[in-house]
Amino acid sequence: MEDQTSWRERRREASVEQAAALERRKVAESAQARELLIAFVRELQDRGVAAEALRAQVIGSGTSYRTGISGWYLRKNRSVGVDTEANFYILGTTASLAARVTGVRVLPSDPPLVVGQGGRDGESIKLADLLEMRRAELFK
């Protein structure tokens, strides 16, 4: 019986350590992604690219709502953006009658090193590559 208990305890400890390691990796990746966004925003500001009002897109429609956030879209479909403080936003929302009048509140997300990871094929892209593509569009 004692062997079974110690085996269970070892498995539980291994699970806890694995979860902690995953969280540490996620935090480190977000820190790297945040540095990329800070450099991107700084470059846009230094080069005089004006921020615009970001809108949250209603998923599956052409409707969008005000967010009160100023920044730049990172994807052509306007699904993600960055504000003037280099905070990362996923700009998708659901339809709402009240939001047509008041807008929506979108909270910043931890930035990923791969945008769209886990989405449909062809939708994921490294953040560094996405920012480079966006630079190319802005500074033609």
Coordinates of N, CA, C and O in Angstrom, one line a residue:
M1 N 0.8 -1.2 0.0 CA 0.0 0.0 0.0 C 0.9 1.3 0.0 O 0.5 2.2 -0.7
E2 N 1.9 1.2 0.8 CA 2.8 2.4 0.8 C 3.5 2.7 -0.5 O 3.6 3.9 -0.9
D3 N 3.8 1.7 -1.3 CA 4.4 1.9 -2.6 C 3.4 2.6 -3.5 O 3.8 3.5 -4.3
Q4 N 2.1 2.2 -3.4 CA 1.1 2.9 -4.2 C 1.0 4.4 -3.9 O 0.9 5.2 -4.7
T5 N 1.0 4.6 -2.6 CA 0.9 6.0 -2.1 C 2.1 6.8 -2.6 O 1.9 8.0 -3.0
S6 N 3.3 6.3 -2.4 CA 4.5 7.1 -2.8 C 4.5 7.2 -4.3 O 4.9 8.3 -4.8
W7 N 4.0 6.2 -5.1 CA 3.9 6.4 -6.6 C 2.9 7.5 -6.9 O 3.3 8.3 -7.8
R8 N 1.8 7.5 -6.3 CA 0.8 8.6 -6.5 C 1.4 10.0 -6.2 O 1.2 10.9 -6.9
E9 N 2.1 10.0 -5.0 CA 2.7 11.3 -4.6 C 3.8 11.7 -5.6 O 3.8 12.9 -6.0
R10 N 4.6 10.8 -6.1 CA 5.6 11.2 -7.1 C 4.9 11.6 -8.4 O 5.4 12.6 -9.0
R11 N 3.8 11.0 -8.8 CA 3.1 11.4 -10.0 C 2.5 12.8 -9.9 O 2.6 13.6 -10.7
R12 N 2.0 13.1 -8.7 CA 1.4 14.4 -8.4 C 2.5 15.5 -8.4 O 2.3 16.5 -9.1
E13 N 3.6 15.2 -7.8 CA 4.7 16.1 -7.8 C 5.2 16.4 -9.2 O 5.6 17.5 -9.6
A14 N 5.3 15.3 -10.0 CA 5.8 15.5 -11.4 C 4.8 16.3 -12.2 O 5.2 17.2 -13.0
S15 N 3.5 16.1 -12.0 CA 2.5 17.0 -12.7 C 2.6 18.4 -12.3 O 2.5 19.3 -13.1
V16 N 2.8 18.7 -11.0 CA 2.9 20.0 -10.5 C 4.1 20.7 -11.1 O 4.1 21.8 -11.6
E17 N 5.3 20.0 -11.2 CA 6.5 20.5 -11.7 C 6.3 20.7 -13.2 O 6.8 21.8 -13.8
Q18 N 5.6 19.8 -13.9 CA 5.4 20.0 -15.4 C 4.6 21.2 -15.6 O 4.9 22.0 -16.5
A19 N 3.5 21.5 -14.8 CA 2.7 22.6 -15.0 C 3.5 23.9 -14.7 O 3.3 24.9 -15.4
A20 N 4.3 23.9 -13.7 CA 5.1 25.0 -13.4 C 6.1 25.4 -14.5 O 6.3 26.5 -14.8
A21 N 6.7 24.3 -15.1 CA 7.7 24.5 -16.2 C 6.9 25.1 -17.4 O 7.5 26.0 -18.1
L22 N 5.7 24.6 -17.7 CA 4.9 25.2 -18.8 C 4.6 26.6 -18.5 O 4.7 27.5 -19.5
E23 N 4.3 27.0 -17.3 CA 3.9 28.4 -17.0 C 5.2 29.3 -17.1 O 5.1 30.4 -17.6
R24 N 6.3 28.8 -16.7 CA 7.6 29.5 -16.8 C 7.9 29.8 -18.3 O 8.3 30.9 -18.7
R25 N 7.7 28.8 -19.1 CA 8.0 28.9 -20.5 C 7.0 29.9 -21.2 O 7.4 30.8 -22.0
K26 N 5.8 29.9 -20.8 CA 4.8 30.8 -21.3 C 5.1 32.2 -20.9 O 5.0 33.2 -21.7
V27 N 5.5 32.4 -19.7 CA 5.9 33.8 -19.2 C 7.1 34.3 -20.0 O 7.2 35.4 -20.4
A28 N 8.1 33.4 -20.2 CA 9.3 33.8 -20.9 C 9.0 34.2 -22.4 O 9.5 35.1 -22.9
E29 N 8.1 33.4 -23.0 CA 7.7 33.6 -24.4 C 7.0 35.0 -24.5 O 7.2 35.7 -25.4
S30 N 6.1 35.2 -23.5 CA 5.3 36.5 -23.5 C 6.3 37.7 -23.3 O 6.1 38.7 -23.9
A31 N 7.3 37.5 -22.5 CA 8.3 38.6 -22.3 C 9.0 38.9 -23.6 O 9.2 40.0 -24.0
Q32 N 9.4 37.8 -24.3 CA 10.1 38.0 -25.6 C 9.2 38.7 -26.6 O 9.6 39.6 -27.3
A33 N 7.9 38.3 -26.7 CA 6.9 38.9 -27.6 C 6.7 40.3 -27.2 O 6.6 41.2 -28.1
R34 N 6.6 40.6 -25.9 CA 6.4 42.0 -25.5 C 7.6 42.9 -25.9 O 7.3 44.0 -26.4
E35 N 8.8 42.4 -25.9 CA 9.9 43.2 -26.3 C 9.8 43.5 -27.8 O 10.2 44.6 -28.3
L36 N 9.4 42.5 -28.6 CA 9.2 42.7 -30.0 C 8.1 43.8 -30.3 O 8.3 44.7 -31.1
L37 N 7.0 43.8 -29.5 CA 6.0 44.8 -29.7 C 6.5 46.1 -29.2 O 6.1 47.1 -29.9
I38 N 7.2 46.2 -28.2 CA 7.8 47.5 -27.7 C 8.6 48.1 -28.8 O 8.5 49.3 -29.1
A39 N 9.5 47.3 -29.4 CA 10.4 47.8 -30.5 C 9.5 48.3 -31.7 O 9.8 49.3 -32.3
F40 N 8.5 47.5 -32.0 CA 7.6 47.8 -33.1 C 6.9 49.2 -32.9 O 6.9 50.0 -33.8
V41 N 6.3 49.3 -31.7 CA 5.6 50.5 -31.4 C 6.5 51.7 -31.4 O 6.2 52.8 -31.9
R42 N 7.7 51.6 -30.8 CA 8.7 52.6 -30.7 C 9.0 53.1 -32.2 O 9.1 54.3 -32.5
E43 N 9.3 52.1 -33.0 CA 9.6 52.4 -34.4 C 8.5 53.2 -35.1 O 8.7 54.2 -35.8
L44 N 7.2 52.7 -34.9 CA 6.1 53.4 -35.6 C 6.0 54.9 -35.1 O 5.8 55.8 -35.8
Q45 N 6.2 55.0 -33.8 CA 6.1 56.4 -33.2 C 7.2 57.3 -33.7 O 7.0 58.4 -34.0
D46 N 8.4 56.7 -33.7 CA 9.6 57.5 -34.2 C 9.5 57.9 -35.6 O 10.0 58.9 -36.0
R47 N 8.8 57.0 -36.4 CA 8.7 57.3 -37.8 C 7.4 58.1 -38.2 O 7.0 58.3 -39.3
G48 N 6.6 58.5 -37.1 CA 5.5 59.3 -37.3 C 4.2 58.6 -37.8 O 3.3 59.3 -38.4
V49 N 4.1 57.3 -37.6 CA 2.9 56.6 -38.1 C 1.9 56.8 -37.0 O 2.0 56.4 -35.9
A50 N 0.8 57.5 -37.4 CA -0.3 57.8 -36.5 C -1.0 56.6 -36.1 O -1.3 55.7 -36.9
A51 N -1.3 56.5 -34.8 CA -2.2 55.4 -34.3 C -3.6 55.7 -34.7 O -4.0 56.9 -35.0
E52 N -4.4 54.7 -34.8 CA -5.8 54.8 -35.2 C -6.7 54.2 -34.1 O -6.2 53.4 -33.3
A53 N -8.0 54.5 -34.1 CA -8.9 53.9 -33.2 C -9.1 52.4 -33.6 O -9.5 52.2 -34.8
L54 N -8.8 51.5 -32.7 CA -9.0 50.1 -33.0 C -10.4 49.7 -32.7 O -11.0 50.1 -31.7
R55 N -11.0 48.9 -33.6 CA -12.4 48.4 -33.4 C -12.3 46.9 -33.3 O -11.5 46.2 -33.8
A56 N -13.3 46.3 -32.5 CA -13.4 44.9 -32.3 C -14.4 44.4 -33.3 O -15.5 44.9 -33.5
Q57 N -13.9 43.4 -34.1 CA -14.7 42.8 -35.1 C -15.7 41.7 -34.6 O -15.3 40.9 -33.7
V58 N -16.9 41.8 -35.0 CA -17.9 40.7 -34.6 C -17.5 39.5 -35.5 O -17.5 39.6 -36.7
I59 N -17.3 38.4 -34.8 CA -16.8 37.2 -35.5 C -17.9 36.7 -36.5 O -19.0 36.6 -36.2
G60 N -17.4 36.5 -37.7 CA -18.3 36.0 -38.8 C -19.2 37.1 -39.4 O -20.2 36.7 -40.1
S61 N -18.9 38.3 -39.2 CA -19.7 39.4 -39.9 C -18.8 40.6 -40.2 O -17.7 40.6 -39.8
G62 N -19.4 41.6 -40.9 CA -18.6 42.8 -41.2 C -18.8 43.9 -40.2 O -18.3 45.0 -40.3
T63 N -19.5 43.6 -39.1 CA -19.8 44.5 -38.0 C -18.6 44.7 -37.1 O -17.9 43.7 -36.8
S64 N -18.3 45.9 -36.6 CA -17.3 46.1 -35.6 C -17.8 47.2 -34.6 O -18.7 48.0 -34.9
Y65 N -17.2 47.2 -33.4 CA -17.6 48.1 -32.4 C -16.3 48.9 -31.9 O -15.2 48.4 -31.9
R66 N -16.6 50.1 -31.4 CA -15.5 50.9 -30.8 C -15.0 50.2 -29.6 O -15.7 49.5 -28.9
T67 N -13.7 50.4 -29.4 CA -13.0 49.9 -28.2 C -12.5 50.9 -27.2 O -12.1 50.6 -26.1
G68 N -12.2 52.1 -27.7 CA -11.6 53.1 -26.9 C -10.1 53.0 -26.9 O -9.4 53.6 -26.2
I69 N -9.5 52.1 -27.8 CA -8.1 51.8 -27.8 C -7.5 52.4 -29.1 O -8.1 52.3 -30.1
S70 N -6.4 53.1 -28.9 CA -5.7 53.7 -30.1 C -4.4 52.8 -30.3 O -3.7 52.5 -29.3
G71 N -4.2 52.5 -31.5 CA -3.0 51.7 -31.9 C -2.9 51.4 -33.3 O -3.4 52.1 -34.2
W72 N -2.4 50.2 -33.6 CA -2.3 49.7 -35.0 C -2.7 48.2 -35.1 O -2.5 47.4 -34.2
Y73 N -3.4 47.9 -36.2 CA -3.8 46.6 -36.5 C -2.5 45.8 -36.9 O -1.7 46.4 -37.6
L74 N -2.4 44.6 -36.5 CA -1.2 43.8 -36.9 C -1.6 42.8 -38.1 O -0.7 42.5 -38.8
R75 N -2.8 42.5 -38.2 CA -3.3 41.6 -39.3 C -4.2 42.4 -40.2 O -4.9 43.3 -39.8
K76 N -4.2 42.0 -41.5 CA -5.1 42.7 -42.5 C -6.5 42.5 -42.1 O -7.3 43.4 -42.4
N77 N -6.9 41.4 -41.5 CA -8.3 41.2 -41.2 C -8.7 41.9 -39.9 O -9.8 41.7 -39.4
R78 N -7.8 42.6 -39.3 CA -8.0 43.5 -38.1 C -8.4 42.6 -36.9 O -9.1 43.1 -36.0
S79 N -7.9 41.4 -36.8 CA -8.3 40.5 -35.7 C -7.4 40.7 -34.5 O -7.8 40.3 -33.4
V80 N -6.2 41.3 -34.7 CA -5.3 41.5 -33.6 C -4.7 42.9 -33.7 O -4.5 43.4 -34.9
G81 N -4.3 43.5 -32.6 CA -3.7 44.8 -32.7 C -2.8 45.1 -31.5 O -2.7 44.3 -30.6
V82 N -2.1 46.2 -31.5 CA -1.2 46.7 -30.5 C -1.6 48.1 -30.2 O -1.8 48.9 -31.1
D83 N -1.6 48.5 -28.9 CA -1.9 49.9 -28.6 C -0.6 50.7 -28.5 O 0.5 50.2 -28.7
T84 N -0.7 52.0 -28.2 CA 0.4 52.9 -28.1 C 1.4 52.5 -27.0 O 2.5 53.0 -26.9
E85 N 0.9 51.7 -26.0 CA 1.8 51.3 -24.9 C 2.3 49.9 -25.1 O 2.9 49.3 -24.2
A86 N 2.2 49.3 -26.3 CA 2.7 48.0 -26.7 C 1.9 46.9 -26.1 O 2.4 45.8 -26.0
N87 N 0.6 47.1 -25.7 CA -0.2 46.0 -25.2 C -0.8 45.3 -26.4 O -1.3 46.0 -27.4
F88 N -1.0 44.0 -26.3 CA -1.5 43.2 -27.4 C -2.9 42.9 -27.2 O -3.4 42.6 -26.1
Y89 N -3.7 43.0 -28.3 CA -5.2 42.8 -28.2 C -5.6 41.8 -29.2 O -5.2 41.9 -30.4
I90 N -6.5 40.9 -28.8 CA -7.3 40.1 -29.7 C -8.6 40.8 -29.9 O -9.3 41.0 -28.9
L91 N -8.9 41.2 -31.1 CA -10.0 42.1 -31.4 C -11.2 41.4 -32.0 O -11.8 41.9 -32.9
G92 N -11.6 40.3 -31.4 CA -12.8 39.6 -31.8 C -13.9 39.7 -30.7 O -13.5 39.8 -29.5
T93 N -15.1 39.8 -31.0 CA -16.2 39.9 -30.0 C -17.5 39.3 -30.6 O -17.5 38.9 -31.8
T94 N -18.5 39.2 -29.8 CA -19.8 38.7 -30.2 C -20.7 39.9 -30.4 O -20.5 41.0 -29.9
A95 N -21.8 39.7 -31.2 CA -22.7 40.7 -31.5 C -23.5 41.2 -30.3 O -23.8 40.3 -29.4
S96 N -23.7 42.5 -30.2 CA -24.4 43.0 -29.0 C -25.1 44.3 -29.4 O -24.5 45.2 -30.0
L97 N -26.4 44.4 -29.1 CA -27.1 45.6 -29.4 C -26.5 46.8 -28.6 O -26.3 47.9 -29.1
A98 N -26.2 46.6 -27.3 CA -25.7 47.6 -26.4 C -24.3 48.1 -26.9 O -24.0 49.3 -26.9
A99 N -23.5 47.2 -27.5 CA -22.2 47.5 -28.0 C -22.2 48.5 -29.2 O -21.3 49.2 -29.4
R100 N -23.3 48.4 -29.9 CA -23.5 49.4 -31.0 C -23.5 50.8 -30.5 O -23.0 51.7 -31.2
V101 N -24.0 51.0 -29.3 CA -24.1 52.4 -28.7 C -22.8 52.7 -27.9 O -22.2 53.7 -28.0
T102 N -22.5 51.7 -27.0 CA -21.5 52.0 -26.0 C -20.1 51.5 -26.4 O -19.1 51.9 -25.7
G103 N -20.0 50.7 -27.4 CA -18.7 50.1 -27.7 C -18.4 48.9 -26.8 O -19.3 48.5 -26.0
V104 N -17.3 48.3 -26.9 CA -16.9 47.1 -26.1 C -15.6 47.3 -25.4 O -14.8 48.1 -25.8
R105 N -15.5 46.6 -24.3 CA -14.3 46.7 -23.5 C -13.4 45.5 -23.9 O -13.8 44.3 -23.7
V106 N -12.3 45.7 -24.4 CA -11.3 44.6 -24.8 C -10.1 44.8 -23.9 O -9.5 45.8 -23.8
L107 N -9.8 43.7 -23.2 CA -8.6 43.7 -22.3 C -7.4 43.2 -23.1 O -7.5 42.3 -24.0
P108 N -6.2 43.7 -22.7 CA -5.0 43.2 -23.3 C -4.8 41.7 -23.0 O -5.2 41.2 -21.9
S109 N -4.1 41.0 -23.9 CA -3.7 39.6 -23.7 C -2.2 39.5 -23.6 O -1.5 40.4 -24.1
D110 N -1.7 38.5 -23.0 CA -0.3 38.2 -23.0 C 0.1 37.9 -24.5 O -0.6 37.1 -25.1
P111 N 1.0 38.6 -25.0 CA 1.4 38.4 -26.4 C 2.1 37.1 -26.6 O 2.9 36.7 -25.9
P112 N 1.7 36.4 -27.7 CA 2.3 35.1 -28.0 C 3.5 35.3 -29.0 O 3.5 36.3 -29.7
L113 N 4.4 34.4 -29.0 CA 5.4 34.4 -30.0 C 4.9 33.9 -31.4 O 5.5 34.2 -32.4
V114 N 3.8 33.1 -31.4 CA 3.2 32.7 -32.6 C 1.7 33.1 -32.5 O 1.0 32.7 -31.6
V115 N 1.3 34.0 -33.4 CA 0.0 34.5 -33.4 C -0.9 33.6 -34.2 O -0.6 33.1 -35.3
G116 N -2.1 33.2 -33.6 CA -3.0 32.3 -34.2 C -2.7 30.8 -34.1 O -3.3 30.0 -34.7
Q117 N -1.8 30.5 -33.2 CA -1.4 29.1 -33.0 C -2.6 28.4 -32.5 O -3.3 28.8 -31.6
G118 N -2.8 27.2 -33.1 CA -4.0 26.4 -32.7 C -5.2 26.7 -33.5 O -6.2 26.1 -33.4
G119 N -5.1 27.7 -34.4 CA -6.2 28.0 -35.3 C -6.2 27.2 -36.5 O -5.5 26.2 -36.6
R120 N -6.9 27.6 -37.5 CA -7.0 26.8 -38.8 C -5.6 26.9 -39.5 O -4.8 27.8 -39.3
D121 N -5.4 25.9 -40.4 CA -4.2 25.8 -41.2 C -4.0 27.2 -41.9 O -4.9 27.7 -42.4
G122 N -2.7 27.6 -41.8 CA -2.4 28.8 -42.5 C -2.7 30.1 -41.8 O -2.4 31.2 -42.2
E123 N -3.3 30.0 -40.6 CA -3.6 31.2 -39.8 C -2.5 31.6 -38.8 O -2.6 32.6 -38.2
S124 N -1.6 30.6 -38.5 CA -0.6 31.0 -37.5 C 0.6 31.5 -38.2 O 1.0 31.1 -39.3
I125 N 1.2 32.5 -37.5 CA 2.4 33.1 -38.0 C 3.3 33.6 -36.8 O 2.7 34.0 -35.8
K126 N 4.6 33.5 -36.9 CA 5.5 34.0 -35.9 C 5.3 35.5 -35.8 O 5.1 36.2 -36.8
L127 N 5.2 36.0 -34.5 CA 5.0 37.4 -34.3 C 6.1 38.2 -35.0 O 5.7 39.2 -35.6
A128 N 7.3 37.8 -34.9 CA 8.4 38.5 -35.6 C 8.1 38.7 -37.1 O 8.3 39.8 -37.7
D129 N 7.6 37.6 -37.7 CA 7.3 37.7 -39.2 C 6.1 38.6 -39.4 O 6.1 39.3 -40.4
L130 N 5.1 38.5 -38.6 CA 3.9 39.3 -38.7 C 4.3 40.8 -38.6 O 3.9 41.6 -39.4
L131 N 5.2 41.1 -37.6 CA 5.6 42.5 -37.5 C 6.4 43.0 -38.7 O 6.3 44.2 -39.1
E132 N 7.2 42.1 -39.2 CA 8.0 42.5 -40.4 C 7.2 42.7 -41.6 O 7.4 43.7 -42.3
M133 N 6.1 41.9 -41.8 CA 5.2 42.1 -42.9 C 4.5 43.4 -42.7 O 4.3 44.2 -43.7
R134 N 4.1 43.7 -41.5 CA 3.3 45.0 -41.2 C 4.2 46.2 -41.5 O 3.8 47.2 -42.0
R135 N 5.5 46.1 -41.1 CA 6.5 47.2 -41.4 C 6.6 47.4 -42.9 O 6.6 48.5 -43.3
A136 N 6.7 46.3 -43.6 CA 6.8 46.4 -45.1 C 5.6 47.1 -45.7 O 5.7 47.9 -46.6
E137 N 4.4 46.8 -45.1 CA 3.2 47.5 -45.6 C 3.2 49.0 -45.3 O 2.8 49.8 -46.1
L138 N 3.6 49.3 -44.1 CA 3.5 50.7 -43.6 C 4.6 51.6 -44.2 O 4.4 52.8 -44.4
F139 N 5.8 51.0 -44.5 CA 6.9 51.8 -45.0 C 7.3 51.5 -46.4 O 8.5 51.5 -46.8
K140 N 6.3 51.3 -47.3 CA 6.6 51.0 -48.7 C 7.3 52.1 -49.4 O 7.2 53.3 -49.1

